[in-house]
Coordinates of C-alpha atoms and ligand atoms in Angstrom, one line a residue:
M21 CA 76.4 7.9 41.1
D22 CA 78.0 6.0 38.7
P23 CA 77.2 7.3 35.1
S24 CA 76.4 3.7 33.9
H25 CA 73.4 3.5 36.5
N26 CA 71.0 6.8 34.7
L27 CA 70.6 6.1 31.7
Y28 CA 69.8 10.2 30.6
A29 CA 74.0 9.6 31.9
I30 CA 74.5 7.4 29.7
L31 CA 73.0 9.5 27.0
R32 CA 74.7 12.4 28.7
A33 CA 77.7 11.0 28.1
G34 CA 76.8 10.0 24.0
F35 CA 76.4 14.0 23.7
A36 CA 78.3 16.2 26.2
D37 CA 80.9 17.4 23.6
R38 CA 78.0 19.2 22.1
L39 CA 76.3 20.7 24.0
D40 CA 75.8 24.0 21.1
M41 CA 75.0 21.8 18.5
V42 CA 70.9 21.0 17.9
F43 CA 69.8 17.6 19.0
L44 CA 65.9 18.9 17.8
R45 CA 64.6 21.1 14.9
T46 CA 61.3 21.2 14.7
P47 CA 58.7 22.9 12.6
E48 CA 59.0 26.4 15.3
D49 CA 62.2 25.6 16.7
V50 CA 66.1 25.3 17.0
V51 CA 66.3 23.2 20.6
T52 CA 70.6 22.5 21.4
Y53 CA 72.0 19.8 23.8
R54 CA 72.6 22.5 25.9
D55 CA 69.1 23.5 25.7
I56 CA 66.9 20.1 26.0
D57 CA 69.7 19.6 29.3
E58 CA 68.7 22.8 31.0
Q59 CA 65.3 22.2 30.6
S60 CA 65.0 18.3 31.2
G61 CA 66.7 19.5 34.8
R62 CA 63.9 21.8 35.4
L63 CA 61.6 19.9 34.2
A64 CA 62.7 16.8 36.8
A65 CA 64.0 19.5 39.3
A66 CA 59.6 20.5 39.5
L67 CA 58.9 16.5 39.1
G68 CA 60.5 16.3 42.5
S69 CA 59.0 19.5 43.8
R70 CA 55.1 17.0 42.4
G71 CA 56.5 14.7 45.1
V72 CA 57.3 12.6 42.7
V73 CA 60.4 10.4 44.4
P74 CA 62.2 7.9 42.7
G75 CA 60.6 4.5 41.2
D76 CA 57.1 6.7 41.3
R77 CA 55.6 6.3 38.0
V78 CA 54.5 9.5 35.8
V79 CA 52.0 8.8 32.5
V80 CA 52.1 11.3 30.1
Q81 CA 49.6 11.8 26.8
V82 CA 51.0 14.8 25.1
A83 CA 51.3 15.9 21.6
K84 CA 55.0 15.2 19.9
S85 CA 57.0 18.4 21.4
A86 CA 60.6 19.5 22.2
N87 CA 59.4 19.3 25.6
A88 CA 58.2 16.5 25.6
V89 CA 61.3 14.7 25.3
A90 CA 62.4 17.5 28.1
L91 CA 59.8 15.9 29.9
Y92 CA 61.0 12.5 29.4
L93 CA 64.2 12.3 30.5
A94 CA 63.3 14.5 33.1
C95 CA 61.6 11.1 34.4
L96 CA 65.1 9.5 34.1
R97 CA 67.1 11.7 35.9
A98 CA 64.7 12.1 38.6
G99 CA 64.5 8.2 39.0
A100 CA 60.6 8.3 38.3
V101 CA 59.2 5.5 35.5
Y102 CA 58.0 7.2 32.1
V103 CA 54.5 5.8 31.5
P104 CA 54.0 6.8 28.0
L105 CA 50.4 7.4 26.2
N106 CA 48.8 7.2 22.1
E107 CA 47.0 10.2 22.7
A108 CA 45.1 9.4 20.7
Y109 CA 43.5 6.4 24.1
T110 CA 40.3 7.8 25.4
D111 CA 39.9 8.9 28.6
E112 CA 37.8 5.4 28.9
E113 CA 41.4 3.7 28.0
V114 CA 43.3 5.9 29.8
A115 CA 41.7 5.4 33.6
Y116 CA 42.4 1.9 32.9
F117 CA 46.0 2.3 32.9
V118 CA 46.1 5.3 35.5
E119 CA 44.1 2.8 37.4
D120 CA 46.8 0.1 36.7
A121 CA 50.0 1.9 37.0
Q122 CA 49.3 3.8 40.1
P123 CA 51.0 6.8 39.5
A124 CA 52.5 9.6 41.4
L125 CA 51.9 11.8 39.0
V126 CA 49.1 12.5 35.7
V127 CA 50.2 15.0 32.2
R128 CA 47.7 14.5 30.1
G129 CA 46.7 17.3 27.5
S130 CA 49.6 20.1 28.3
L131 CA 52.9 20.6 29.0
D132 CA 51.7 24.4 30.0
E133 CA 52.1 23.9 33.7
L134 CA 54.6 22.0 34.3
V135 CA 56.7 23.7 32.0
T136 CA 56.0 26.8 34.2
D137 CA 57.1 25.2 36.3
A138 CA 60.0 24.7 35.9
A139 CA 60.5 28.2 34.6
G140 CA 61.3 28.8 38.5
C141 CA 63.0 25.9 39.2
E142 CA 67.5 25.2 39.5
P143 CA 68.2 22.5 37.3
L144 CA 68.2 18.8 39.4
G145 CA 71.4 18.5 40.5
S146 CA 73.0 14.5 40.6
P147 CA 71.1 11.4 38.2
A148 CA 68.9 9.3 40.0
D149 CA 70.5 6.2 41.0
R150 CA 68.7 3.4 38.8
A151 CA 71.6 0.6 38.2
G152 CA 68.9 -2.3 37.8
Q153 CA 65.9 -0.8 38.3
T154 CA 63.1 0.2 35.7
A155 CA 63.7 3.4 33.5
A156 CA 60.2 3.2 31.5
M157 CA 57.8 1.1 31.1
L158 CA 55.7 0.9 28.2
Y159 CA 51.0 -1.2 28.0
T160 CA 50.9 -3.8 25.0
S161 CA 48.5 -5.7 25.2
G162 CA 48.1 -10.2 24.7
T163 CA 45.2 -11.9 23.1
T164 CA 42.6 -11.6 25.5
G165 CA 42.7 -9.1 29.3
K166 CA 44.2 -6.5 29.7
P167 CA 47.3 -4.4 28.4
K168 CA 50.2 -5.2 30.5
G169 CA 52.5 -2.8 32.2
A170 CA 56.2 -3.5 29.5
M171 CA 58.9 -2.7 32.4
L172 CA 62.3 -1.9 31.0
T173 CA 65.2 -1.2 33.2
T174 CA 68.1 0.8 33.3
E175 CA 70.9 -1.8 31.2
N176 CA 67.2 -2.8 28.5
L177 CA 67.6 0.7 26.6
A178 CA 71.7 1.3 27.1
S179 CA 72.1 -2.0 25.6
N180 CA 70.5 -1.7 23.2
A181 CA 71.1 2.6 22.3
R182 CA 74.6 1.3 22.3
A183 CA 74.3 -1.9 19.8
L184 CA 72.3 -0.1 17.5
A185 CA 73.6 2.6 17.3
G186 CA 76.7 1.0 16.7
L187 CA 75.4 -1.4 14.0
W188 CA 74.0 1.5 11.9
G189 CA 77.2 3.7 12.2
F190 CA 75.5 6.5 13.9
S191 CA 77.7 9.5 13.6
A192 CA 78.5 12.5 14.9
D193 CA 77.4 14.2 11.2
D194 CA 74.0 11.9 11.1
V195 CA 71.3 13.8 10.8
L196 CA 67.5 11.9 11.3
V197 CA 63.8 12.9 9.9
H198 CA 61.7 11.6 12.9
A199 CA 58.3 10.9 12.0
L200 CA 56.8 8.3 14.4
P201 CA 55.0 9.3 17.1
I202 CA 57.3 9.0 21.1
F203 CA 54.1 6.5 22.6
H204 CA 56.1 4.0 21.6
V205 CA 59.7 2.0 21.7
H206 CA 60.3 2.8 17.7
G207 CA 59.6 6.5 18.0
L208 CA 60.7 6.8 21.6
F209 CA 64.2 4.6 22.5
I210 CA 65.5 3.2 19.3
A211 CA 65.3 6.5 17.0
L212 CA 66.3 9.1 20.4
H213 CA 68.4 7.3 21.7
C214 CA 70.4 6.5 18.5
A215 CA 71.1 10.7 18.2
M216 CA 71.3 11.1 21.7
L217 CA 74.9 8.5 22.0
R218 CA 76.5 10.5 18.9
G219 CA 74.2 13.9 19.6
C220 CA 73.2 14.2 15.8
E221 CA 70.5 16.3 14.5
V222 CA 66.9 14.8 14.7
R223 CA 64.5 16.5 12.5
F224 CA 61.8 16.5 14.6
L225 CA 58.2 15.8 13.0
P226 CA 55.0 15.5 14.4
R227 CA 53.4 13.3 12.5
F228 CA 54.1 11.9 9.3
E229 CA 53.1 14.4 7.0
V230 CA 55.1 13.2 4.1
S231 CA 54.8 17.0 2.2
A232 CA 57.2 17.4 5.2
V233 CA 59.1 14.4 5.4
R234 CA 59.9 14.7 1.6
A235 CA 61.7 18.3 2.2
A236 CA 63.0 16.7 5.9
L237 CA 65.0 14.0 3.9
R238 CA 66.9 17.1 2.0
G239 CA 69.8 17.8 4.2
S240 CA 69.3 14.4 5.9
T241 CA 71.0 11.1 5.9
V242 CA 69.0 8.1 8.1
M243 CA 65.3 8.0 8.7
M244 CA 63.4 5.4 10.6
G245 CA 59.8 4.5 10.1
V246 CA 56.9 2.0 9.6
P247 CA 56.0 0.2 5.9
T248 CA 53.2 2.2 6.1
F249 CA 55.8 5.1 5.7
Y250 CA 57.8 3.5 3.2
S251 CA 54.9 3.1 0.7
R252 CA 53.2 6.5 1.8
L253 CA 56.4 8.4 -0.2
L254 CA 56.1 5.6 -3.3
A255 CA 52.4 7.0 -3.5
E256 CA 54.2 9.5 -4.4
P257 CA 55.2 9.8 -8.7
D258 CA 57.3 12.5 -8.1
F259 CA 59.1 10.8 -5.5
G260 CA 62.8 9.5 -6.5
V261 CA 66.5 10.0 -6.1
D262 CA 66.9 14.0 -5.8
D263 CA 64.5 13.2 -2.5
C264 CA 67.2 11.4 -0.9
R265 CA 70.2 12.2 -3.1
T266 CA 72.2 13.2 1.2
M267 CA 70.4 10.1 2.4
R268 CA 72.3 6.9 3.1
L269 CA 70.1 5.0 5.3
F270 CA 66.4 4.3 5.4
I271 CA 65.7 1.6 8.9
S272 CA 62.3 0.1 8.6
G273 CA 60.8 -1.9 11.7
S274 CA 57.3 -2.6 13.8
A275 CA 55.4 -5.0 10.8
P276 CA 56.0 -6.3 8.3
L277 CA 57.8 -4.2 5.0
T278 CA 56.9 -6.4 1.9
E279 CA 59.5 -7.7 -0.6
S280 CA 57.1 -5.4 -3.3
V281 CA 57.4 -2.1 -1.1
H282 CA 61.2 -3.2 -1.1
A283 CA 61.7 -3.9 -4.3
A284 CA 59.9 -0.7 -4.8
F285 CA 61.8 1.4 -3.0
A286 CA 65.3 -0.1 -4.3
Q287 CA 64.0 0.4 -8.0
R288 CA 62.5 4.4 -6.8
T289 CA 65.4 5.5 -5.3
G290 CA 68.6 2.9 -5.0
H291 CA 68.2 2.9 -1.6
R292 CA 67.2 -0.4 -0.6
I293 CA 65.7 -0.8 2.6
L294 CA 67.1 -2.4 5.7
E295 CA 64.4 -3.8 8.5
R296 CA 65.2 -4.3 11.9
Y297 CA 62.2 -6.9 13.7
G298 CA 61.4 -5.9 17.7
M299 CA 58.9 -5.2 20.1
T300 CA 58.1 -3.9 23.5
E301 CA 59.4 -6.4 25.7
T302 CA 63.0 -7.0 24.3
G303 CA 63.4 -3.5 22.5
M304 CA 65.2 -4.6 18.7
I305 CA 66.3 -8.3 18.1
T306 CA 66.9 -8.5 15.7
S307 CA 68.6 -6.5 12.3
N308 CA 69.6 -6.5 8.8
P309 CA 72.9 -5.2 8.1
L310 CA 74.8 -2.4 7.6
D311 CA 76.7 -3.7 5.5
G312 CA 76.4 -7.3 3.6
D313 CA 73.1 -7.9 2.5
R314 CA 70.2 -7.4 3.3
I315 CA 67.2 -8.9 2.4
A316 CA 63.8 -8.5 1.8
G317 CA 62.1 -10.9 3.8
T318 CA 64.4 -11.1 6.5
V319 CA 64.6 -9.3 9.1
G320 CA 68.5 -10.3 9.4
H321 CA 70.5 -10.6 12.7
P322 CA 70.4 -11.2 16.5
L323 CA 71.4 -8.5 18.1
P324 CA 75.9 -8.4 19.4
D325 CA 75.2 -10.4 22.7
V326 CA 71.6 -11.3 21.6
E327 CA 70.6 -14.7 20.9
I328 CA 66.8 -16.4 19.4
R329 CA 66.0 -19.5 18.4
A330 CA 62.3 -21.3 17.0
V331 CA 61.3 -23.4 19.1
D332 CA 58.4 -26.5 18.7
E333 CA 55.2 -27.0 20.4
H334 CA 57.2 -28.5 23.3
G335 CA 59.4 -26.3 23.8
A336 CA 62.8 -28.1 21.6
A337 CA 64.3 -26.4 18.9
C338 CA 63.6 -26.3 15.3
P339 CA 66.3 -27.5 12.5
T340 CA 67.3 -25.4 11.1
G341 CA 65.1 -23.4 8.3
A342 CA 61.4 -25.0 9.8
V343 CA 59.4 -22.4 11.6
G344 CA 57.5 -22.3 15.5
V345 CA 57.5 -20.0 17.8
V346 CA 60.4 -16.7 18.3
E347 CA 62.5 -16.8 21.4
V348 CA 64.3 -14.6 22.6
R349 CA 67.3 -13.8 25.6
G350 CA 69.9 -11.5 26.3
P351 CA 70.8 -8.4 27.3
N352 CA 67.7 -6.7 25.9
V353 CA 64.8 -8.7 27.1
F354 CA 62.0 -6.5 29.9
A355 CA 62.5 -7.0 34.0
G356 CA 58.6 -8.3 33.8
Y357 CA 55.3 -7.0 33.6
W358 CA 54.6 -4.6 36.3
R359 CA 51.8 -6.3 39.2
M360 CA 52.2 -9.6 37.5
P361 CA 54.4 -12.1 38.6
D362 CA 52.2 -14.9 36.5
K363 CA 52.4 -13.5 33.1
T364 CA 55.9 -12.7 34.6
A365 CA 56.5 -16.4 35.1
S366 CA 54.5 -17.6 31.8
S367 CA 56.6 -15.6 29.2
F368 CA 59.7 -17.1 29.4
R369 CA 60.8 -20.3 29.4
D370 CA 63.5 -21.8 31.4
G371 CA 67.3 -21.4 30.1
G372 CA 68.3 -24.0 32.1
D373 CA 71.1 -23.8 34.4
D374 CA 72.8 -21.1 34.6
S375 CA 71.7 -18.8 31.4
L376 CA 69.0 -16.4 31.5
D377 CA 65.6 -17.8 30.9
W378 CA 64.0 -17.5 27.1
F379 CA 61.1 -14.8 26.3
V380 CA 58.4 -16.4 23.5
T381 CA 58.0 -13.2 21.7
G382 CA 54.5 -15.3 19.9
D383 CA 55.4 -14.7 16.5
L384 CA 56.3 -17.1 13.9
G385 CA 59.5 -17.3 12.2
S386 CA 62.3 -19.8 11.5
V387 CA 66.2 -19.0 11.4
D388 CA 68.9 -20.8 8.4
T389 CA 72.1 -21.3 8.7
Y390 CA 73.5 -17.7 8.7
G391 CA 71.7 -17.7 11.8
R392 CA 68.9 -14.9 9.9
L393 CA 64.9 -14.8 10.8
T394 CA 62.2 -14.4 8.9
L395 CA 59.3 -14.3 10.4
A396 CA 56.0 -16.4 9.2
G397 CA 53.2 -14.3 11.3
R398 CA 52.4 -14.5 14.1
G399 CA 50.7 -17.7 16.9
T400 CA 47.5 -15.0 17.7
D401 CA 44.8 -13.0 16.0
L402 CA 46.6 -8.9 16.7
I403 CA 46.4 -6.9 14.2
I404 CA 49.8 -4.9 13.1
S405 CA 47.8 -1.5 11.5
G406 CA 50.2 1.6 10.6
G407 CA 52.7 -0.4 12.9
L408 CA 50.5 0.4 15.1
N409 CA 49.0 -3.0 17.8
I410 CA 45.1 -3.7 17.5
Y411 CA 43.3 -6.8 19.2
P412 CA 40.9 -7.7 18.4
K413 CA 38.7 -9.2 21.0
E414 CA 39.4 -5.9 22.9
I415 CA 37.2 -4.3 20.2
E416 CA 34.5 -7.3 20.0
L417 CA 33.9 -7.5 23.7
L418 CA 32.4 -3.7 22.6
L419 CA 30.8 -5.1 19.7
D420 CA 28.9 -7.6 21.6
D421 CA 27.1 -4.7 23.6
V422 CA 26.2 -3.2 20.1
P423 CA 22.1 -3.1 20.4
G424 CA 21.6 -6.1 17.0
V425 CA 24.5 -7.5 16.7
V426 CA 24.6 -10.8 17.9
E427 CA 28.2 -11.4 18.0
S428 CA 30.9 -10.3 16.7
A429 CA 35.0 -11.9 14.9
V430 CA 37.2 -9.3 14.0
I431 CA 39.8 -9.8 11.7
G432 CA 43.1 -8.1 9.9
V433 CA 43.2 -8.1 6.4
P434 CA 45.7 -7.0 3.7
H435 CA 45.3 -3.3 3.4
P436 CA 47.6 -1.0 0.8
D437 CA 48.1 1.9 3.2
L438 CA 48.2 0.4 6.7
G439 CA 49.8 -2.7 6.4
D440 CA 46.7 -4.5 7.6
G441 CA 43.1 -3.1 7.8
V442 CA 40.5 -3.7 10.8
L443 CA 37.5 -5.1 10.2
A444 CA 34.6 -6.6 11.5
V445 CA 32.7 -8.9 10.8
I446 CA 28.7 -9.6 12.7
V447 CA 26.2 -11.6 13.2
A448 CA 22.6 -8.8 13.0
A449 CA 19.5 -9.4 14.5
A450 CA 16.6 -7.4 12.4
D451 CA 16.9 -4.5 14.1
F452 CA 19.7 -3.7 13.8
D453 CA 20.9 -0.3 12.8
P454 CA 24.6 0.1 11.4
A455 CA 24.9 3.3 13.3
A456 CA 24.7 1.9 16.3
I457 CA 28.7 0.5 15.7
A458 CA 30.2 4.3 15.5
A459 CA 28.2 5.8 18.4
A460 CA 28.8 2.5 20.5
L461 CA 32.7 3.0 20.1
D462 CA 33.4 7.1 19.5
G463 CA 34.6 7.7 23.2
R464 CA 35.6 4.2 24.1
L465 CA 38.0 2.8 22.1
A466 CA 41.4 5.2 20.8
R467 CA 39.7 6.0 16.2
F468 CA 42.7 3.8 14.8
K469 CA 40.7 0.8 16.1
H470 CA 38.0 1.4 14.6
P471 CA 36.9 -1.5 12.1
K472 CA 37.9 0.3 8.9
H473 CA 34.7 -1.7 7.6
V474 CA 31.8 -3.8 8.7
A475 CA 30.8 -6.7 6.5
V476 CA 27.5 -8.4 7.7
V477 CA 26.3 -12.5 7.7
T478 CA 24.4 -15.3 8.7
D479 CA 26.3 -16.2 10.4
L480 CA 29.9 -16.4 11.4
P481 CA 32.2 -20.0 9.9
R482 CA 33.0 -21.8 13.1
N483 CA 35.1 -25.7 14.1
A484 CA 34.6 -28.5 15.5
M485 CA 35.3 -26.6 18.7
G486 CA 32.7 -23.9 18.3
K487 CA 35.9 -21.6 17.4
V488 CA 35.4 -18.9 15.8
E489 CA 37.6 -19.4 12.0
K490 CA 39.7 -16.9 11.3
A491 CA 41.8 -18.1 9.2
A492 CA 38.4 -18.5 6.8
L493 CA 36.9 -15.0 7.5
R494 CA 40.2 -13.7 6.4
R495 CA 40.5 -15.3 2.6
A496 CA 36.9 -15.3 2.3
Y497 CA 37.5 -10.7 2.9
V498 CA 41.8 -10.8 1.7
D499 CA 40.6 -8.4 -1.4
V500 CA 37.9 -5.7 1.1
F501 CA 40.3 -3.0 0.6
S502 CA 42.1 -3.2 -2.0
Ligands
MCA627 C1 45.5 7.2 12.1 N1 44.6 6.1 12.2 C2 44.9 5.0 12.3 C3 46.6 4.4 12.1 N2 47.0 6.1 12.0 N3 43.9 3.8 12.3 C4 44.8 2.6 11.3 N4 45.9 2.5 11.8 C5 47.0 3.4 12.0 N5 48.1 2.9 12.7 C6 43.2 7.0 12.1 C7 43.4 7.1 13.0 O1 42.5 7.5 13.8 C8 42.5 8.6 11.6 O2 41.0 8.6 11.3 C9 43.1 8.2 10.2 O3 43.7 7.6 10.2 C10 43.5 9.8 10.5 O4 44.2 10.0 10.7 P1 46.0 10.7 11.1 O5 46.9 10.9 12.4 O6 45.7 11.9 10.2 O7 46.7 9.1 10.7 P2 48.3 9.8 9.6 O8 48.7 10.2 10.5 O9 47.8 8.8 8.5 O10 48.7 8.4 10.9 C11 49.3 6.9 9.9 C12 50.1 6.2 10.5 C13 50.8 6.4 12.6 C14 51.6 7.3 9.9 C15 50.6 5.2 10.1 O11 49.5 5.9 12.5 C16 51.8 6.1 13.0 O12 52.9 7.2 12.1 N6 52.0 5.1 13.1 C17 53.1 4.4 13.4 C18 53.0 4.1 14.6 C19 54.0 3.1 15.6 O13 55.5 4.2 16.0 N7 54.6 2.7 15.4 C20 56.0 2.1 16.6 C21 55.4 0.3 18.0 P3 39.5 8.6 11.9 O14 39.5 9.5 10.4 O15 38.4 7.7 11.5 O16 39.4 9.6 13.5 S1 56.6 0.3 17.7 C22 56.5 -1.2 17.7 O17 56.2 -2.6 17.0 C23 58.1 -2.2 18.0 C24 59.0 -2.1 19.0 C25 59.2 -2.1 17.1 O18 59.1 -3.0 16.3 O19 59.5 -1.2 16.5
AMP628 P1 54.6 -4.3 20.0 O1 53.8 -5.2 20.7 O2 53.7 -2.9 19.4 O3 55.6 -3.3 20.7 O4 55.1 -4.9 18.7 C1 55.5 -5.5 18.9 C2 55.2 -6.6 17.0 O5 56.0 -6.5 15.6 C3 56.0 -8.0 16.9 O6 56.2 -9.4 17.9 C4 55.5 -8.7 14.9 O7 54.6 -8.9 15.6 C5 55.9 -7.4 14.9 N1 57.2 -6.4 14.7 C6 58.4 -5.6 14.4 N2 58.9 -5.7 14.3 C7 58.8 -6.1 12.5 C8 59.3 -6.9 11.0 N3 60.0 -5.8 11.2 N4 58.8 -7.7 10.9 C9 57.4 -8.3 11.2 N5 56.9 -8.1 12.7 C10 56.9 -7.0 13.4

């Protein structure tokens, strides 16, 4: 097989001459690149013995661990489509994904059984040929409707990984602090692929815990995080230059980094955080430069081979500096939504003869004369809380069924720790009992989506069409978490 036809083979070529170096340093363990190569090979064989064949989906909801990384790589080697799920999802939420993805195998909770099986297997030989095929499928929601599986191909992931490892100057000498979850693009692909392409060491923490992260920063060189990581570090009064002596780069994304956090971090540590922008469907789209101006409030230039533009409501390109809907095309853009041809078609705009079509991101932004993108919010009601996306509709549907709730509107309002905090505004009947809300959501909705505050009102503001005016609600409750 041509090694460019399998993502694991591409990554392996990056660390092939560093097999005896540390890959994952976890709180309990030190895992070398050779260890992960052998373990992922055995797990790939174990998948085969369970009947998994190339193209089959494998749904995985497990805690962050070195074996979880090995299982991801095993899926790549076996040619299975890796489908990671947030550990916080409830049984009801997981049931939807399993029904939709029709997986050959579901791994939930413990990896022990699979790891025991793998111990008795010979590592899989040649990796599966996956040229032009889906390597992983990650669920992402629209504003209405159910989550959709975004199909990411070998080439989507490989092109993005190569571009980022180059742009951000990764080398074998880097040591990456990894405190992100590994069920999303950020922690799974962006962080791990950059490290593997260069054979770097990764300080692999189970979650973001501020004292463990501070300890890990000492001796490390790069960290990737969501803005909440940076505001939590700044909330430590004695955090500063001493913590960052060996660091060369802090990267932020998944949610807007405020100019005030950017400025405070620079003032405290001497480091200007490098902000970049991406989406599940596209991987990374733009990045501020490693060398050159990192401008707070902008998300930088398109990656090599990636094109962006802002368009007006008729689909015409906006003049320089004018805000429109951001569209993107390039090798990073996904193959489509799993078994949703209509939704896929309506998410793209015709790119003209012989050109790729444009993917419509739904983000609003403007492009300046230097080609730099500045985001200006979203065209939708999406809430981004601590870097996790939350769709109001999903919560409103459950709230509207709670006894005593007449109607509800869920919005995101500024939250000092999470960026956006989830607020539910409800119109209640006389018999409403506030405890009924928690009782109705528990077990049905992942806890990070639960409203952090519930406001009871006599009616919701509506426009002439009868649609709830969420912008007015956001203004009215702007200070609720401050
Ligand atoms: C946890 N909780 C949250 C969140 N996380 N509530 C709202 N928003 C959140 N993000 C709730 C839990 O349900 C729990 O509630 C309580 O907070 C404590 O849980 P714990 O797990 O201890 O929270 P934490 O460790 O403080 O986590 C906060 C966090 C984490 C560190 C910000 O959410 C995180 O690591 N976020 C990163 C997400 C990420 O990787 N995003 C990238 C997506 P209760 O007590 O009620 O049970 S990829 C992407 O967006 C694109 C492609 C891109 O550009 O990267
Ligand atoms: P997801 O659906 O989880 O892939 O989240 C993608 C969304 O996160 C994008 O459409 C943006 O709205 C948002 N996002 C990612 N990076 C940034 C950033 N640097 N600044 C603002 N928003 C961002």
